[in-house]
GROMACS .gro file of C-alpha atoms in nm:
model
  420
    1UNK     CA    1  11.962  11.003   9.860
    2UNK     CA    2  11.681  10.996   9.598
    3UNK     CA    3  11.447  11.332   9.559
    4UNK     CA    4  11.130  11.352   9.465
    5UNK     CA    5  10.841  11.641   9.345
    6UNK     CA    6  10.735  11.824   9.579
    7UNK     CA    7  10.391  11.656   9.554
    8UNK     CA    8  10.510  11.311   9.606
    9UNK     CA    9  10.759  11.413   9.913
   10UNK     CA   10  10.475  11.546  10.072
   11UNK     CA   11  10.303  11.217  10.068
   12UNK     CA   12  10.579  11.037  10.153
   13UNK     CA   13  10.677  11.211  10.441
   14UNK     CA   14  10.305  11.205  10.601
   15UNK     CA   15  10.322  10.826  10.584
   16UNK     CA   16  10.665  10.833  10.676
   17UNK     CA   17  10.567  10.987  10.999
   18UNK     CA   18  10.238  10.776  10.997
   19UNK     CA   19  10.471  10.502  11.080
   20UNK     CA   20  10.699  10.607  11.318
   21UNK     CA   21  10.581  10.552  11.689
   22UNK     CA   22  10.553  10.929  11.768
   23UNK     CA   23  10.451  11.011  12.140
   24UNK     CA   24  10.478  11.386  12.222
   25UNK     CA   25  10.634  11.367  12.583
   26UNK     CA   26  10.419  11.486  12.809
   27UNK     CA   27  10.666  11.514  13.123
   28UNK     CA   28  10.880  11.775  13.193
   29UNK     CA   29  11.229  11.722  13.082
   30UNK     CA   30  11.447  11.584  13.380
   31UNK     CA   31  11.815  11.706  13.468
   32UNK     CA   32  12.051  11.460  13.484
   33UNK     CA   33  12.014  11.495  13.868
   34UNK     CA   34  11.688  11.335  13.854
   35UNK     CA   35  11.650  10.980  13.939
   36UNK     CA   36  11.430  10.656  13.845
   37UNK     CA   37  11.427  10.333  14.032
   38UNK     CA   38  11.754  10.486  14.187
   39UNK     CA   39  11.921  10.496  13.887
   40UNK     CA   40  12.012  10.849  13.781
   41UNK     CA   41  11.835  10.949  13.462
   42UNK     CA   42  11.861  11.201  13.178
   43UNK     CA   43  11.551  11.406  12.955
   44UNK     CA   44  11.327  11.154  12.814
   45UNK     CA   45  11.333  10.920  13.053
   46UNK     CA   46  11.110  10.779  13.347
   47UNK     CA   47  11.062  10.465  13.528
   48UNK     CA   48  10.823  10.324  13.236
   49UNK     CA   49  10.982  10.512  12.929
   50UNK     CA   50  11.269  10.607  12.721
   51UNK     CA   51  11.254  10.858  12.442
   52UNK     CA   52  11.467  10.850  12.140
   53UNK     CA   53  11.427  11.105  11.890
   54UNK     CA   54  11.418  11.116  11.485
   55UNK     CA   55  11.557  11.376  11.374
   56UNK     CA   56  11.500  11.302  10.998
   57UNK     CA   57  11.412  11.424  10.624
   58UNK     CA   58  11.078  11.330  10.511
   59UNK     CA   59  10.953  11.574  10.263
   60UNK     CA   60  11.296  11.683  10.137
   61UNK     CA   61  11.536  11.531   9.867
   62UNK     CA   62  11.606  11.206  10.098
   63UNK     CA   63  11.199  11.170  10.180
   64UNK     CA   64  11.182  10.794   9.999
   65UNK     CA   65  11.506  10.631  10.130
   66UNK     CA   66  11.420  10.853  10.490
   67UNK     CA   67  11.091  10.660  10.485
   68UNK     CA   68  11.274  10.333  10.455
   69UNK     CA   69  11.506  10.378  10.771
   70UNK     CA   70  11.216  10.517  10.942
   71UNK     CA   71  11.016  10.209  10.921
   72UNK     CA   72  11.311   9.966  11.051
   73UNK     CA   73  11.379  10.202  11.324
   74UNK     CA   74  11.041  10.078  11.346
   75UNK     CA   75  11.048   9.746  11.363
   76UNK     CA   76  11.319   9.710  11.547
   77UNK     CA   77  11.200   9.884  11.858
   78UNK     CA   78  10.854   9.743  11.860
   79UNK     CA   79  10.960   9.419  11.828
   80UNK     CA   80  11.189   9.516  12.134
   81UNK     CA   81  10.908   9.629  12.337
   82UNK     CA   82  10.710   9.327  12.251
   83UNK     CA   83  10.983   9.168  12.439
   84UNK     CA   84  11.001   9.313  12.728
   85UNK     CA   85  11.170   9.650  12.656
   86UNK     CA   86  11.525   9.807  12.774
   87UNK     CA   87  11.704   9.843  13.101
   88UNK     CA   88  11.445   9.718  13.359
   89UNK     CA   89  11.159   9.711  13.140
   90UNK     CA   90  11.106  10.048  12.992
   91UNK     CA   91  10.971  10.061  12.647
   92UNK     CA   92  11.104  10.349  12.381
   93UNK     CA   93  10.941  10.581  12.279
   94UNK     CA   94  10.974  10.752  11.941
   95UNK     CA   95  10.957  11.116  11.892
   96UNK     CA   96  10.987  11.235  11.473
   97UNK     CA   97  11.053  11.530  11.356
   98UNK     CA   98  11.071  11.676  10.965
   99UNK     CA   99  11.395  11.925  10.900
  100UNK     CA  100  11.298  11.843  10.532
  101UNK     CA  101  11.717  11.869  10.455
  102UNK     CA  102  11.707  12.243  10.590
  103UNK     CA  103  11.976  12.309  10.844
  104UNK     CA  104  11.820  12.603  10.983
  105UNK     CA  105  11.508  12.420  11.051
  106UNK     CA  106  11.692  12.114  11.152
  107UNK     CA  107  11.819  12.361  11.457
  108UNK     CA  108  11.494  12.494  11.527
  109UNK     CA  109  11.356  12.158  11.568
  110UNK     CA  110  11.674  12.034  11.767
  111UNK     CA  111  11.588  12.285  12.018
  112UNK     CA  112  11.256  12.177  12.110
  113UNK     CA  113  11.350  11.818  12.044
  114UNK     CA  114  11.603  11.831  12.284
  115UNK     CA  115  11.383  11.877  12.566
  116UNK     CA  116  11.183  11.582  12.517
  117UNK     CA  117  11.479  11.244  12.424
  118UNK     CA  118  11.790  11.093  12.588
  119UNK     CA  119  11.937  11.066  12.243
  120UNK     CA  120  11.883  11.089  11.895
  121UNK     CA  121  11.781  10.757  11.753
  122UNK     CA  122  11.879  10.894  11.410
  123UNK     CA  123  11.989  11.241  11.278
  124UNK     CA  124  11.951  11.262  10.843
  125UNK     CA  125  12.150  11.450  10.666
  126UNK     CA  126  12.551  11.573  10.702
  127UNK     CA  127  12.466  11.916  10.668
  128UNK     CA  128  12.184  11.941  10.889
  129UNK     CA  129  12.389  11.708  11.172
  130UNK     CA  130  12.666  11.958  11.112
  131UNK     CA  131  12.427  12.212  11.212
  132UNK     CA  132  12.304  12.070  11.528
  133UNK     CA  133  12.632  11.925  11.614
  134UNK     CA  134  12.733  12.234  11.841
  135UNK     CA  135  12.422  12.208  12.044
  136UNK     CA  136  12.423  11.862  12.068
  137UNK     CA  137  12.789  11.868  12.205
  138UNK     CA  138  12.659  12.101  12.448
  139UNK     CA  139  12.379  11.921  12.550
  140UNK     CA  140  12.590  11.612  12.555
  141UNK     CA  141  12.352  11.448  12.360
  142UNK     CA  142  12.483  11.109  12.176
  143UNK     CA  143  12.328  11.063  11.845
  144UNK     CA  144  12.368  10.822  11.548
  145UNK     CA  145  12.410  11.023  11.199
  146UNK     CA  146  12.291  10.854  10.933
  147UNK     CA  147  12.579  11.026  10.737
  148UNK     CA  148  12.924  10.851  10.676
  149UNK     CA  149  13.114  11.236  10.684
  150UNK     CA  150  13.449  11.208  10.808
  151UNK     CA  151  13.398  11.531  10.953
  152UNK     CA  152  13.212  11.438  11.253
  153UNK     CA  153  13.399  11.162  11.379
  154UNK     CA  154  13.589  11.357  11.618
  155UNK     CA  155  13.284  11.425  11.816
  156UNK     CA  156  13.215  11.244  12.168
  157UNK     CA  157  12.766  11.297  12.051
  158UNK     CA  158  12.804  11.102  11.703
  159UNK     CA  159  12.797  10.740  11.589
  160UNK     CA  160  12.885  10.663  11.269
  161UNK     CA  161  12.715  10.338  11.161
  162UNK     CA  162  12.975  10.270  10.940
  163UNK     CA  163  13.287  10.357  10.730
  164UNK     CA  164  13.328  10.735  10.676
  165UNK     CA  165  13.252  10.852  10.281
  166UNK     CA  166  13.609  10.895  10.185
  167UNK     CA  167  13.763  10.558  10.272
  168UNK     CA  168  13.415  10.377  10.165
  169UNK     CA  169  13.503  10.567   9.752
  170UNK     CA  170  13.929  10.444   9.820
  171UNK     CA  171  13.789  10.112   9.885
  172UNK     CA  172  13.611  10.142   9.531
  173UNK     CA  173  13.878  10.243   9.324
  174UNK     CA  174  14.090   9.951   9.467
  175UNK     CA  175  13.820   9.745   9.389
  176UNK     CA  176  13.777   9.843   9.029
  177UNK     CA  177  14.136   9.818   8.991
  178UNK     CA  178  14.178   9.462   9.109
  179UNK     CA  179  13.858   9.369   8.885
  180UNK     CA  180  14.044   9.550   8.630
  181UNK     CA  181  13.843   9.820   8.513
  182UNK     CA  182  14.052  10.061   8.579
  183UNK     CA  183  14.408  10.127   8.469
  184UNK     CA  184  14.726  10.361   8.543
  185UNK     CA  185  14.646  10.604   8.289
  186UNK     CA  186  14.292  10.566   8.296
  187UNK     CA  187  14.095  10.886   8.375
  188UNK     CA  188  13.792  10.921   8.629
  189UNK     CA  189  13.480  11.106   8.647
  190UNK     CA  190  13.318  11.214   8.965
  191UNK     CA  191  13.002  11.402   8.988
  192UNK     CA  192  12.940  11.495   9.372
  193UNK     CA  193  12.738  11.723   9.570
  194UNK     CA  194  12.869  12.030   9.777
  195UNK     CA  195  12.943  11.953  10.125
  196UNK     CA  196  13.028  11.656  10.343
  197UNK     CA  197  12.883  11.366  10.166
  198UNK     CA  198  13.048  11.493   9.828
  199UNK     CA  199  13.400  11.637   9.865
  200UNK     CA  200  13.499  11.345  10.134
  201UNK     CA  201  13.400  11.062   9.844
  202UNK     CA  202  13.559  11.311   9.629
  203UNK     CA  203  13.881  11.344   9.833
  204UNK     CA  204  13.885  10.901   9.929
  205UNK     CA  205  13.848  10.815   9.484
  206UNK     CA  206  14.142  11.079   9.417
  207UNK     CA  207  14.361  10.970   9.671
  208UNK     CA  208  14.363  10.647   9.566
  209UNK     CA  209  14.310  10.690   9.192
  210UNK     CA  210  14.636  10.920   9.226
  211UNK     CA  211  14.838  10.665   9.397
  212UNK     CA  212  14.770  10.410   9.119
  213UNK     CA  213  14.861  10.704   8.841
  214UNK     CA  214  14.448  10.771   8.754
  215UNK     CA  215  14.378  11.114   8.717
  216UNK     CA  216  14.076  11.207   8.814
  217UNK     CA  217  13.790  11.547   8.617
  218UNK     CA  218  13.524  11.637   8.899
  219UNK     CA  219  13.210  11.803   8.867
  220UNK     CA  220  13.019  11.977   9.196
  221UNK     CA  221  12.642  12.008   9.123
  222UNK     CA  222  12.346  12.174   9.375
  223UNK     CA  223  12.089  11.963   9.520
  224UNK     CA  224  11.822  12.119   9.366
  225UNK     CA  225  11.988  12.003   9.020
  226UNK     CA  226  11.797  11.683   8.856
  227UNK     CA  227  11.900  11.674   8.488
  228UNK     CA  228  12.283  11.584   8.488
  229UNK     CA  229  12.293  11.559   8.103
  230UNK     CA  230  12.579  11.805   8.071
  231UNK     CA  231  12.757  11.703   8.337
  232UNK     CA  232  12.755  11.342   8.231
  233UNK     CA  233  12.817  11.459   7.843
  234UNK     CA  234  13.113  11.650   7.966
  235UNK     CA  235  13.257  11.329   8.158
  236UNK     CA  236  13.228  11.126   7.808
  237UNK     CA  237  13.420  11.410   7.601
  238UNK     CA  238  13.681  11.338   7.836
  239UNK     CA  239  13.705  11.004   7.819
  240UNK     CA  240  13.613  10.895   8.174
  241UNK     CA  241  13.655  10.514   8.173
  242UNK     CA  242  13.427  10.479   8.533
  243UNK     CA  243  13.203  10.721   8.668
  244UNK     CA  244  13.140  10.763   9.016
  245UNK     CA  245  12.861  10.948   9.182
  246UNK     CA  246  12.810  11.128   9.532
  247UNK     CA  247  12.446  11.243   9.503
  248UNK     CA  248  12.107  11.206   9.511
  249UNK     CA  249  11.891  10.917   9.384
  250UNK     CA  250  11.689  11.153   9.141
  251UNK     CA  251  12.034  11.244   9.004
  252UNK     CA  252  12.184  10.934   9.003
  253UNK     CA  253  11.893  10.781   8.776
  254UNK     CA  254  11.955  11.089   8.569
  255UNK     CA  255  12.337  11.020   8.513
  256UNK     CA  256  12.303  10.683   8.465
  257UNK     CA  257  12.012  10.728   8.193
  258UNK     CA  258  12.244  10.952   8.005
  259UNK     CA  259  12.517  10.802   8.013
  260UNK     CA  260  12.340  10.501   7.832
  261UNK     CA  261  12.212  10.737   7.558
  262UNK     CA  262  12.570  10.862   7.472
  263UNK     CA  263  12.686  10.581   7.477
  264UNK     CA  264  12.931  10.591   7.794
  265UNK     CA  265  12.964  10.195   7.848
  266UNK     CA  266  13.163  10.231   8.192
  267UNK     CA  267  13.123  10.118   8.591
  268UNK     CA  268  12.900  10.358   8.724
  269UNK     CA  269  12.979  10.380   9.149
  270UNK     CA  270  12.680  10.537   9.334
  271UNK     CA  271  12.751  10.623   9.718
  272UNK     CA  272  12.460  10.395   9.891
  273UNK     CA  273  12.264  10.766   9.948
  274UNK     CA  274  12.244  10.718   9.563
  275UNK     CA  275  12.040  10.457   9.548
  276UNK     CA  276  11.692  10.326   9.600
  277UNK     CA  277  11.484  10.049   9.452
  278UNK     CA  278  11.230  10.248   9.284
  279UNK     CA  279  11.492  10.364   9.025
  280UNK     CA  280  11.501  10.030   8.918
  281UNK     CA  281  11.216  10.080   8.750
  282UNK     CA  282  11.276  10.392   8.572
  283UNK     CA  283  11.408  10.432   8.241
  284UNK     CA  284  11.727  10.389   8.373
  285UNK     CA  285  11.712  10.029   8.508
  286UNK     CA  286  11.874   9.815   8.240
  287UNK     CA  287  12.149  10.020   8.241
  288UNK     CA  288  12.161  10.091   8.644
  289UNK     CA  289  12.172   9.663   8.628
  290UNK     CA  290  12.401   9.660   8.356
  291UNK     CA  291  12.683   9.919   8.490
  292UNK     CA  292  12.645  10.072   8.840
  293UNK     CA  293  12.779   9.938   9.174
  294UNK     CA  294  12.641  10.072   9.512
  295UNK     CA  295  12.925  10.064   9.815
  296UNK     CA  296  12.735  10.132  10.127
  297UNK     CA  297  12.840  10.046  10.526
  298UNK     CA  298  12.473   9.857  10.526
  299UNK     CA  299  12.429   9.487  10.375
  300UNK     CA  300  12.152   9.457  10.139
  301UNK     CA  301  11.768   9.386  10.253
  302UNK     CA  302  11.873   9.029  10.045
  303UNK     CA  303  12.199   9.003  10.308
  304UNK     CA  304  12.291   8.705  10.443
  305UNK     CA  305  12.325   8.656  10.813
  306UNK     CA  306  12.112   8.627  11.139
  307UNK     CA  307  12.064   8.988  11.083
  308UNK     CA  308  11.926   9.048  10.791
  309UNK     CA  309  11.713   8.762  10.787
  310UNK     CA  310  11.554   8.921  11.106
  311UNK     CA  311  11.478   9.248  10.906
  312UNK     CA  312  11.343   9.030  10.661
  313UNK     CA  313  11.103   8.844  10.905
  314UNK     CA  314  10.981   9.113  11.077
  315UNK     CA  315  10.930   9.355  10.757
  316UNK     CA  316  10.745   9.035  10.639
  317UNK     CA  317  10.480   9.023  10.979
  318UNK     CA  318  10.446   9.424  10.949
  319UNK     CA  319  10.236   9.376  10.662
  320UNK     CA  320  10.363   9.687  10.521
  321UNK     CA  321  10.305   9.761  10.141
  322UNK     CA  322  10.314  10.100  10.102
  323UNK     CA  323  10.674  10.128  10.186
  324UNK     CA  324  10.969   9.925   9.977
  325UNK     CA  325  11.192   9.707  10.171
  326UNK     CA  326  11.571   9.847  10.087
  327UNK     CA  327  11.919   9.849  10.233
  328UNK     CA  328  11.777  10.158  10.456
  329UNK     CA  329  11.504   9.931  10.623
  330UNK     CA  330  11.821   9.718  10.728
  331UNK     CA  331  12.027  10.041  10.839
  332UNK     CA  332  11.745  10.156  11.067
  333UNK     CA  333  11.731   9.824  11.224
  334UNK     CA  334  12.118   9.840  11.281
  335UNK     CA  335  12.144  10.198  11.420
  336UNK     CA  336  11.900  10.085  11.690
  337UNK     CA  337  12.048   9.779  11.782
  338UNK     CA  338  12.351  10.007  11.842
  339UNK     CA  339  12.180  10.258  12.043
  340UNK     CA  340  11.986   9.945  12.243
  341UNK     CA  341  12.336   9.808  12.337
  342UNK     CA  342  12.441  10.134  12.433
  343UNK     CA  343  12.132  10.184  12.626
  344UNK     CA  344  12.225   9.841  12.799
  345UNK     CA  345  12.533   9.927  12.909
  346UNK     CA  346  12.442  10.234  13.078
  347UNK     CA  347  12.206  10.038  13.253
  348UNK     CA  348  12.419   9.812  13.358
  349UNK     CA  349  12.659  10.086  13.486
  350UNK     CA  350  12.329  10.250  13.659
  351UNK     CA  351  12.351  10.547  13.516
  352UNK     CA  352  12.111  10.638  13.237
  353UNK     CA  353  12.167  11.035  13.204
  354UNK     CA  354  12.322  11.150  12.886
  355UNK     CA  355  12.640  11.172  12.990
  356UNK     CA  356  12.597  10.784  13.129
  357UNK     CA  357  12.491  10.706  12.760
  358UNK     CA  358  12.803  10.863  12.622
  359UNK     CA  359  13.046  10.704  12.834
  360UNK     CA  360  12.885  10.373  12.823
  361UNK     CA  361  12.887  10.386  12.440
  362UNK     CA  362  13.254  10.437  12.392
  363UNK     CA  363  13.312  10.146  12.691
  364UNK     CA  364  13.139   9.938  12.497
  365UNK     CA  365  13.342  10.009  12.215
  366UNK     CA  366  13.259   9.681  11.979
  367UNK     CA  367  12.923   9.619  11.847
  368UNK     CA  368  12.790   9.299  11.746
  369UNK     CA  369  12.519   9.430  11.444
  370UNK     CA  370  12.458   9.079  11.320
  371UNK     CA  371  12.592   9.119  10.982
  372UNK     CA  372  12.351   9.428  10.878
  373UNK     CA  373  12.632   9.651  10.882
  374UNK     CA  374  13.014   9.642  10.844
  375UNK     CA  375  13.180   9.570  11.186
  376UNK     CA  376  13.159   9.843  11.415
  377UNK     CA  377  13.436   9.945  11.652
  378UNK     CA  378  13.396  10.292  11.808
  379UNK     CA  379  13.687  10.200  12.072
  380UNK     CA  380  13.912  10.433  11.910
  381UNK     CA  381  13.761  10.836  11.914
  382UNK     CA  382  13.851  11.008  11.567
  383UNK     CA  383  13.883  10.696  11.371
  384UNK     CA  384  13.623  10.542  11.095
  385UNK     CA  385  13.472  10.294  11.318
  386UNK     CA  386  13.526  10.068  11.018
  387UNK     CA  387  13.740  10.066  10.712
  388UNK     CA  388  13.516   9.745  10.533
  389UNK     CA  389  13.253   9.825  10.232
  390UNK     CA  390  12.961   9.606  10.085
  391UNK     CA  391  13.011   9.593   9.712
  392UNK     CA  392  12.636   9.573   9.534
  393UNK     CA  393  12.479   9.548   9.216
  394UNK     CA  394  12.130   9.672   9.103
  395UNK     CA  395  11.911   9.370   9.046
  396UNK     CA  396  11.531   9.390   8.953
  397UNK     CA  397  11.530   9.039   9.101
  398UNK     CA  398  11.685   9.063   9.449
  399UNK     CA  399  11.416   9.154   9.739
  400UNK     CA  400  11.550   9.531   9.762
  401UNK     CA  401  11.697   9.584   9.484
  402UNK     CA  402  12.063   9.528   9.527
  403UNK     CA  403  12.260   9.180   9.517
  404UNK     CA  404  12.552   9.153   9.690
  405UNK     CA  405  12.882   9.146   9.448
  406UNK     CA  406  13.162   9.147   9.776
  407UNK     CA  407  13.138   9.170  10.141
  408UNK     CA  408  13.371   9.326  10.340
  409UNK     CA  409  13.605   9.462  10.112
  410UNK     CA  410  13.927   9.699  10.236
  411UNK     CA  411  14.120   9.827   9.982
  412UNK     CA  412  14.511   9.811   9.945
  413UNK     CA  413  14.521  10.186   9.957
  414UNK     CA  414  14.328  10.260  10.291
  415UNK     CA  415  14.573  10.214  10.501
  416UNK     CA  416  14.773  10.473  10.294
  417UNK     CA  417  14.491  10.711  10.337
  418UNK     CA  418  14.454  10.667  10.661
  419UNK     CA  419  14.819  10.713  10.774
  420UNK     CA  420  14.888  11.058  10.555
   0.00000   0.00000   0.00000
């Protein structure tokens, strides 16, 4: 996800929460003895109100794409309550707050958080989910992490809007390799974050460059890191013939800018946390449209499909300016169509406490996102809920930034990965 100074974070993350429908709840928070209507309910919930909480990263190193996912969040819940609401018309209620990618802040802010929602509409960030995670499993809280780590996927409290990191970078080796741009013998270069958005993409591209005799030279950089000249120099004195890239947007620009000056003419893969349109038009553009690929579990804001096109038309009636319409605006607007049918169900089973949530989530099992995301099945517990990636290009020209190259694509080698 892309960073930013300090100075421009700052400003993005005040309109980011200038967006966001942020209520502070003002009722007590109920046990999951308490009832509503007759229906047993949870925290954050009354006869006339549900609140979901954000539990999200708008002044840290993910602020601009945060911002994005924030705002169809957004949309997609006001246009709900225009509607008519959720589960016997309540409306939801949105409650933000900024862990600014600290985990030790994301936990302070979890606890008093906690208090106030039935769920977290979003939590940013696989360290700082990691973080909360053992609180949340205690609180029984379900929450959607807009992280892909494999590492969580065990867990009865997350939802994983998507296929995990490591199958999503096996499914893009295959895919170079059956476009031909890669090659037994061929060597890889990966340049990845600590942690679990890094080492899992790291683990998925060497499983499956190994199996197809590709060897692969890795570099780990820090977060705070934004000039990757030596790392990229050191991936062309090898001889990398692709580069691929778990990191942020900032660095991402950065590795892709100098790989054009030394000349390193190869496929550049960004993780979709790599990417945002407004790198488009930095210095590293041409080349970004020239080279890169961005595989992400989200179609592109220029997706086709009843769901996109809804993103589309109601980014459109917003009248929002300040903030550019991406991929993320459409991955907001899919992780809350997956908590509404969630919500549904549990209100159809009469039972809207968290634990009612959880169980009506996994009963559910398959969720119908209307094409904004890979399909979803979360039938199975400590499975990807999907093993299908959208394959994009950069484009200058497409309405957020990224055209869409192939949808849907499973690799040859993720059933092998899956099965070891």
């Amino acid at each position: 996800m892309p960073s930013h100074t300090l100075r421009m974070a700052a400003a993005l993350g005040a309109a980011a929460l200038a967006i966001t429908t942020v209520t502070a709840c003002s009722t007590k928070a109920q046990t999951s003895s308490d009832t509503s209507g007759g229906m047993p309910t949870g925290p954050g919930v009354d006869g006339s109100t549900i609140n979901l909480g954000l539990l999200t990263d708008v002044t840290g190193p993910f602020a601009a794409i945060d911002k994005q996912q924030n705002l169809g969040v957004k949309l997609y819940w006001d246009a709900k309550n225009a509607a008519g609401g959720v589960c016997d018309g309540r409306k939801v209620n949105l409650v933000t707050r900024d862990h600014g990618y600290d985990p030790q802040k994301a936990v302070s802010l979890y606890s008093d958080l906690s208090q106030q929602v039935l769920a977290l509409q979003i939590t940013v960030g696989s360290p700082t989910t990691l973080a909360v995670l053992p609180k949340l499993e205690q609180d029984r809280m379900l929450a959607v992490s807009m992280g892909w780590s494999p590492s969580v996927k065990d867990s009865e409290s997350i939802i994983i809007p998507g296929t995990t990191y490591d199958i999503e970078m096996v499914n893009a080796v295959d895919y170079l390799i059956e476009q031909k741009k890669l090659a037994k013998g061929d060597k890889i270069g990966y340049i990845h974050l600590k942690g679990d958005y890094g080492e899992p993409g790291l683990a998925g591209a060497t499983f499956a460059a190994e199996a197809n005799g590709i060897s692969v030279v890795s570099q780990q950089i820090d977060p705070t890191v934004s000039d990757l000249s030596g790392q990229v120099k050191q991936m062309a004195g090898e001889g990398v013939k692709a580069l691929f890239l778990s990191a942020s947007g900032r660095q991402v620009s950065s590795a892709v800018a100098v790989a054009d000056v030394e000349g390193l003419d190869v496929p550049i893969v960004a993780a979709s946390p790599g990417f945002s349109p407004e790198s488009l038009t930095t210095g590293a553009g041409a080349a970004m449209e020239k080279n890169m690929l961005v595989v992400s579990s989200a179609a592109p804001f220029a997706g086709e499909g009843t769901g996109p096109e809804q993103v589309r038309n109601l980014y459109a009636k917003s009248g929002e300016k300040s903030i550019t319409p991406s991929l993320w605006v459409t991955l907001g607007y899919a992780a809350s169509s997956v908590m509404d049918q969630a919500i549904t169900q549990a209100c159809e089973n009469k039972d809207l406490t968290r634990e009612g949530l959880a169980k009506a989530f996994r009963q559910k099992g398959v969720y119908d996102t209307q094409q904004t995301t890979v399909p979803l099945d979360f039938s199975k517990p400590g499975v990807s809920p999907s093993t299908k990636t959208f394959v994009m290009k950069p484009s200058k020209s497409a309405e957020g930034g990224l055209e869409l190259v192939q949808s849907g694509y499973t690799g040859p080698d993720t059933a092998k990965f899956q099965a070891r």
